[in-house]
Amino acid sequence: MSSHDVLDLVWLVPALPLFGALFLLLFGKRIGEPIAGWIGSLMLGLAFLVSVVMFFALRDLGAEHRQHVVDLFTWLPSGGLKVEFGFLADPLSIAFILFITSVATLIHIYSIGYMHGDPRFSRFFAYMNLFVAAMLILVLGSSFLMTFLGWEGVGLCSYLLIAFWFERASAANAGKKAFITTRIGDVGFMVAMFLIFAELGSLNYTGANGALAGALRLDSGTATAIALLLFFGAIGKSAQFPLHFWLPDAMEGPTPVSALIHAATMVTAGVFLVARAHTFFEVSGDAMTVVAWVGAGTAFLAGTVALVQPDIKRVLAYSTISQLGYMFLALGVGAYGAAIFLVITHAFFKATLFLGAGTVIHGNDDNQDMRIMGGFRKYMPYTAMAFIVAFLAIAGVPPFAGFWAKDGVLEKVFQSSEYGLWIVGLAAAILTGAYMTRQVYLTFFANERFHTPAEAHDDAPEIAELATPTIAYGDAPRTPFMHHDPHEGNGLMVGPVVLLAGLAVLGGLLDLPFQRIEFLNDWLDPVFADAHHEIAAPSFLGGVGLSVLAFGMALLGLVLGYAAYHRGLQSVDRDPFDERLGPLGRLFGHAYYYDEGISRAVDGPLRAGASWLARVFDARIIDGAVNGVGWVVRETSLGFRKLQSGFVRNYALGIVLGTAALLAYLLIWAAR
């Protein structure tokens, strides 16, 4: 069997979780817990094995031939538009499906333990399988339209999963917020496709007449318009400013959903889209500058907000927004390999952090407020160990994977002579070290703050009974009332977290900055061979100097966090960073009041404007025009009805008059 024959089966990768989703939706309730969870996990595990086979099959081909398209059938034949339902196996798509399926498999296994006892256990795994299937279609699609199919699929599934516990008003609202906000970005993606087809006549990625090659023939203005519209779509999905505000509220969903969204699906879709459509950005140039500055600005701003958040999951949510900013920063300077490297390593350590946070919440009476935690390393040692490993990775401490990936981004930015962007990136690195150190110390070290105070009344509120699990900045800490000490998760929860922590350590081996072992960069070279953004390689000493400086900035953040929090909180309502930052702390805590401002605008002038349009424009003009046409037709019909009298003499008179009129017309015409 040749490599091409093997690659013809790449459709199995999304088909397996799609089959799992359909099977569980039809029969999951009858199968029940935990078998439904194991079926969902098995489908993802098989998809990972098939992905590994696809990797080796593609590697057997020469670098210049590593592009294989499989068309299953013609999806849309319409005039000049012909879209195949097809999949593209190339180094970029194979790299994505490998980490998506591997990380998603571990998250599914973790979910079996985490979702134990949930009345909709089977439906949860059906949605999770569907989510991953949509993401796999997105990255494997052979055309913009196929990618858009998966793009909309992950949007739908995010709504279903964020709002999974829809009985809670906050969860239902968060699901709608995510769905609507990402739809705004999707408009940009759609308009970009319209322009691509109008200018190039094809939405396919590959081939001499494909859109990616055709982009090189476009003028700069058209390419810039298409690139910025695509980037606007990416901003919505990947939660970049100004459409980032949906992601923190997405923490209302079950923690495995948060891990899947942040680590392996959805938010990395925007990074994939920009990387896949890089030729449009290359031709534009100006669009790449926009991508770089939006990414750098988002990385810094989200880092400041994470500094003072009290909710363990909201800190990680803003951390994801910041890390995605780093990825777009790399894309904006043409460092595509560095961006994808960070995507992969981020999947490992962010999944570890979210699942570790889930274990903390699960063993802590569903409390997510770090102000009433502390000392958890004694009660959940395996989770603490894995969480600390992932913390060192995301902070950029060598030799963990995050150091090599983040250092690679900052090094490429510096080498591209974008020194302003580089300084912003270094500042964001300091913030990452500070807020992650704060999170680790408030959760696993320092003083224990979760015991029931002696003066607590019997009717003190139980954390598990709060109306909403997420704790926003400014919410007063509730008095904890726990029936037991915090406890470690079961084996199904601890095992995946420890394995992911191992990947957070070893993931850097994918692309170490040494010429002979830059595997990932060499693997991706054929995809970005047409990129004209040349980044000069530094001297050895220059590269080492940049790496030392980047580590120094990360270390500075760790020191700041340690100095402020190593003793814990002397009072649960007094946070050291918040106190020392003063008014800035309130500004950061409220996320610059951006989300609140949008909410007030929507509930105020936008709602009033919509009501006016409904009352005046829609009711009087639109409805008035439609109703007016109906009135004219009705009145005219009533007039003509009177001619239908039923008397033969009236009809005969009509015929005579008509004949006379016709003869008169003919006589007049002949006389002319």
Short mmCIF file of N, CA, C and O in Angstrom, two decimals, residues 514-574:
data_model
loop_
_atom_site.label_atom_id
_atom_site.label_comp_id
_atom_site.label_asym_id
_atom_site.label_seq_id
_atom_site.Cartn_x
_atom_site.Cartn_y
_atom_site.Cartn_z
N PHE A 514 18.35 24.51 17.66
CA PHE A 514 19.65 24.08 17.14
C PHE A 514 19.41 23.55 15.73
O PHE A 514 18.44 22.82 15.48
N GLN A 515 20.28 23.88 14.83
CA GLN A 515 20.01 23.69 13.40
C GLN A 515 19.61 22.26 13.05
O GLN A 515 18.74 22.05 12.23
N ARG A 516 20.21 21.28 13.68
CA ARG A 516 19.96 19.90 13.28
C ARG A 516 18.73 19.29 13.94
O ARG A 516 18.32 18.19 13.57
N ILE A 517 18.18 19.96 14.93
CA ILE A 517 17.03 19.37 15.63
C ILE A 517 15.84 20.33 15.68
O ILE A 517 15.03 20.27 16.59
N GLU A 518 15.75 21.22 14.72
CA GLU A 518 14.55 22.05 14.59
C GLU A 518 13.52 21.28 13.77
O GLU A 518 13.17 21.65 12.65
N PHE A 519 13.01 20.21 14.34
CA PHE A 519 12.17 19.28 13.58
C PHE A 519 10.90 19.94 13.09
O PHE A 519 10.56 19.85 11.90
N LEU A 520 10.18 20.60 13.98
CA LEU A 520 8.89 21.17 13.59
C LEU A 520 9.06 22.23 12.51
O LEU A 520 8.29 22.28 11.54
N ASN A 521 10.06 23.08 12.66
CA ASN A 521 10.30 24.13 11.67
C ASN A 521 10.60 23.53 10.30
O ASN A 521 10.10 23.99 9.27
N ASP A 522 11.43 22.48 10.28
CA ASP A 522 11.76 21.82 9.01
C ASP A 522 10.52 21.14 8.43
O ASP A 522 10.32 21.12 7.21
N TRP A 523 9.69 20.57 9.30
CA TRP A 523 8.48 19.88 8.86
C TRP A 523 7.51 20.86 8.19
O TRP A 523 6.87 20.53 7.18
N LEU A 524 7.43 22.07 8.73
CA LEU A 524 6.48 23.06 8.20
C LEU A 524 7.03 23.86 7.03
O LEU A 524 6.26 24.59 6.38
N ASP A 525 8.29 23.75 6.75
CA ASP A 525 8.91 24.55 5.68
C ASP A 525 8.18 24.48 4.34
O ASP A 525 7.99 25.52 3.69
N PRO A 526 7.73 23.30 3.87
CA PRO A 526 7.05 23.27 2.56
C PRO A 526 5.76 24.10 2.52
O PRO A 526 5.39 24.62 1.47
N VAL A 527 5.09 24.23 3.66
CA VAL A 527 3.83 25.00 3.70
C VAL A 527 4.10 26.48 3.52
O VAL A 527 3.34 27.20 2.86
N PHE A 528 5.19 26.95 4.11
CA PHE A 528 5.49 28.39 4.10
C PHE A 528 6.67 28.72 3.19
O PHE A 528 7.34 29.73 3.38
N ALA A 529 6.89 27.88 2.19
CA ALA A 529 8.03 28.09 1.30
C ALA A 529 7.90 29.37 0.49
O ALA A 529 8.89 29.96 0.07
N ASP A 530 6.64 29.82 0.26
CA ASP A 530 6.44 31.03 -0.55
C ASP A 530 6.44 32.30 0.29
O ASP A 530 6.19 33.39 -0.23
N ALA A 531 6.71 32.18 1.59
CA ALA A 531 6.75 33.36 2.44
C ALA A 531 7.99 34.18 2.11
O ALA A 531 9.09 33.65 2.00
N HIS A 532 7.81 35.48 1.95
CA HIS A 532 8.95 36.31 1.59
C HIS A 532 9.46 37.15 2.75
O HIS A 532 10.34 37.98 2.58
N HIS A 533 8.86 36.94 3.95
CA HIS A 533 9.38 37.63 5.13
C HIS A 533 10.61 36.89 5.64
O HIS A 533 10.50 35.89 6.35
N GLU A 534 11.75 37.35 5.25
CA GLU A 534 12.99 36.71 5.67
C GLU A 534 13.41 37.26 7.03
O GLU A 534 13.49 38.47 7.24
N ILE A 535 13.69 36.35 7.95
CA ILE A 535 14.17 36.74 9.28
C ILE A 535 15.59 36.23 9.42
O ILE A 535 15.83 35.02 9.40
N ALA A 536 16.52 37.13 9.54
CA ALA A 536 17.93 36.73 9.60
C ALA A 536 18.22 35.96 10.88
O ALA A 536 17.74 36.33 11.96
N ALA A 537 18.97 34.90 10.75
CA ALA A 537 19.35 34.11 11.91
C ALA A 537 20.40 34.86 12.73
O ALA A 537 21.33 35.44 12.18
N PRO A 538 20.30 34.88 14.05
CA PRO A 538 21.27 35.60 14.85
C PRO A 538 22.54 34.80 15.02
O PRO A 538 22.58 33.60 14.76
N SER A 539 23.56 35.48 15.47
CA SER A 539 24.77 34.75 15.85
C SER A 539 24.47 33.92 17.08
O SER A 539 23.47 34.15 17.78
N PHE A 540 25.34 32.98 17.37
CA PHE A 540 25.11 32.10 18.52
C PHE A 540 25.03 32.92 19.81
O PHE A 540 24.12 32.76 20.61
N LEU A 541 25.98 33.83 19.99
CA LEU A 541 25.99 34.63 21.21
C LEU A 541 24.78 35.55 21.27
O LEU A 541 24.20 35.76 22.34
N GLY A 542 24.37 36.08 20.09
CA GLY A 542 23.19 36.93 20.07
C GLY A 542 21.94 36.17 20.46
O GLY A 542 21.11 36.65 21.23
N GLY A 543 21.80 34.93 19.96
CA GLY A 543 20.66 34.11 20.31
C GLY A 543 20.63 33.76 21.77
O GLY A 543 19.59 33.81 22.43
N VAL A 544 21.80 33.42 22.32
CA VAL A 544 21.89 33.11 23.75
C VAL A 544 21.54 34.33 24.59
O VAL A 544 20.83 34.24 25.59
N GLY A 545 22.03 35.50 24.16
CA GLY A 545 21.74 36.73 24.90
C GLY A 545 20.25 37.03 24.94
O GLY A 545 19.72 37.41 25.99
N LEU A 546 19.57 36.85 23.82
CA LEU A 546 18.13 37.08 23.79
C LEU A 546 17.39 36.09 24.68
O LEU A 546 16.43 36.45 25.36
N SER A 547 17.85 34.84 24.67
CA SER A 547 17.21 33.82 25.49
C SER A 547 17.40 34.12 26.97
O SER A 547 16.46 33.98 27.78
N VAL A 548 18.59 34.54 27.35
CA VAL A 548 18.87 34.88 28.75
C VAL A 548 18.00 36.06 29.18
O VAL A 548 17.44 36.08 30.28
N LEU A 549 17.86 37.05 28.31
CA LEU A 549 17.05 38.21 28.63
C LEU A 549 15.58 37.82 28.78
O LEU A 549 14.90 38.28 29.72
N ALA A 550 15.08 36.98 27.88
CA ALA A 550 13.69 36.54 27.98
C ALA A 550 13.45 35.77 29.27
O ALA A 550 12.44 35.98 29.96
N PHE A 551 14.40 34.89 29.63
CA PHE A 551 14.27 34.16 30.89
C PHE A 551 14.35 35.11 32.07
O PHE A 551 13.63 34.95 33.07
N GLY A 552 15.21 36.13 31.97
CA GLY A 552 15.32 37.10 33.05
C GLY A 552 14.02 37.83 33.29
O GLY A 552 13.63 38.08 34.44
N MET A 553 13.30 38.16 32.22
CA MET A 553 12.00 38.83 32.37
C MET A 553 10.98 37.91 33.02
O MET A 553 10.20 38.33 33.89
N ALA A 554 10.98 36.64 32.61
CA ALA A 554 10.08 35.67 33.23
C ALA A 554 10.41 35.50 34.71
O ALA A 554 9.52 35.44 35.57
N LEU A 555 11.72 35.45 35.00
CA LEU A 555 12.16 35.29 36.39
C LEU A 555 11.76 36.50 37.23
O LEU A 555 11.37 36.36 38.40
N LEU A 556 11.83 37.69 36.63
CA LEU A 556 11.41 38.89 37.34
C LEU A 556 9.94 38.80 37.73
O LEU A 556 9.55 39.17 38.85
N GLY A 557 9.11 38.30 36.82
CA GLY A 557 7.70 38.11 37.14
C GLY A 557 7.50 37.12 38.27
O GLY A 557 6.67 37.35 39.17
N LEU A 558 8.26 36.04 38.27
CA LEU A 558 8.16 35.04 39.34
C LEU A 558 8.56 35.65 40.68
O LEU A 558 7.90 35.41 41.71
N VAL A 559 9.61 36.45 40.68
CA VAL A 559 10.08 37.08 41.92
C VAL A 559 9.03 38.05 42.46
O VAL A 559 8.75 38.09 43.66
N LEU A 560 8.44 38.84 41.58
CA LEU A 560 7.40 39.77 42.01
C LEU A 560 6.21 39.03 42.62
O LEU A 560 5.67 39.43 43.66
N GLY A 561 5.80 37.96 41.97
CA GLY A 561 4.68 37.19 42.49
C GLY A 561 5.02 36.53 43.82
O GLY A 561 4.20 36.52 44.76
N TYR A 562 6.22 35.99 43.92
CA TYR A 562 6.63 35.34 45.16
C TYR A 562 6.70 36.34 46.31
O TYR A 562 6.22 36.06 47.42
N ALA A 563 7.29 37.51 46.04
CA ALA A 563 7.43 38.51 47.09
C ALA A 563 6.07 38.94 47.63
O ALA A 563 5.92 39.23 48.83
N ALA A 564 5.07 38.98 46.77
CA ALA A 564 3.76 39.46 47.19
C ALA A 564 2.90 38.39 47.85
O ALA A 564 2.09 38.70 48.73
N TYR A 565 3.09 37.13 47.48
CA TYR A 565 2.10 36.11 47.88
C TYR A 565 2.67 34.91 48.63
O TYR A 565 1.90 34.02 49.00
N HIS A 566 3.97 34.85 48.87
CA HIS A 566 4.50 33.61 49.46
C HIS A 566 3.98 33.37 50.88
O HIS A 566 4.01 32.25 51.37
N ARG A 567 3.50 34.42 51.53
CA ARG A 567 2.92 34.24 52.86
C ARG A 567 1.40 34.09 52.81
O ARG A 567 0.75 33.96 53.85
N GLY A 568 0.85 34.13 51.63
CA GLY A 568 -0.60 33.98 51.50
C GLY A 568 -1.31 35.30 51.66
O GLY A 568 -0.76 36.36 51.40
N LEU A 569 -2.56 35.24 52.10
CA LEU A 569 -3.37 36.44 52.33
C LEU A 569 -3.63 36.57 53.82
O LEU A 569 -4.10 35.64 54.47
N GLN A 570 -3.30 37.73 54.35
CA GLN A 570 -3.58 37.97 55.77
C GLN A 570 -5.07 38.18 56.00
O GLN A 570 -5.59 37.94 57.08
N SER A 571 -5.76 38.62 54.95
CA SER A 571 -7.21 38.77 54.99
C SER A 571 -7.76 38.41 53.62
O SER A 571 -7.20 38.83 52.60
N VAL A 572 -8.83 37.63 53.57
CA VAL A 572 -9.32 37.14 52.29
C VAL A 572 -9.86 38.24 51.40
O VAL A 572 -10.03 38.04 50.19
N ASP A 573 -10.15 39.41 51.96
CA ASP A 573 -10.66 40.50 51.13
C ASP A 573 -9.59 41.56 50.84
O ASP A 573 -9.91 42.66 50.40
N ARG A 574 -8.31 41.21 51.09
CA ARG A 574 -7.21 42.14 50.79
C ARG A 574 -6.16 41.41 49.97
O ARG A 574 -5.47 40.52 50.47
#
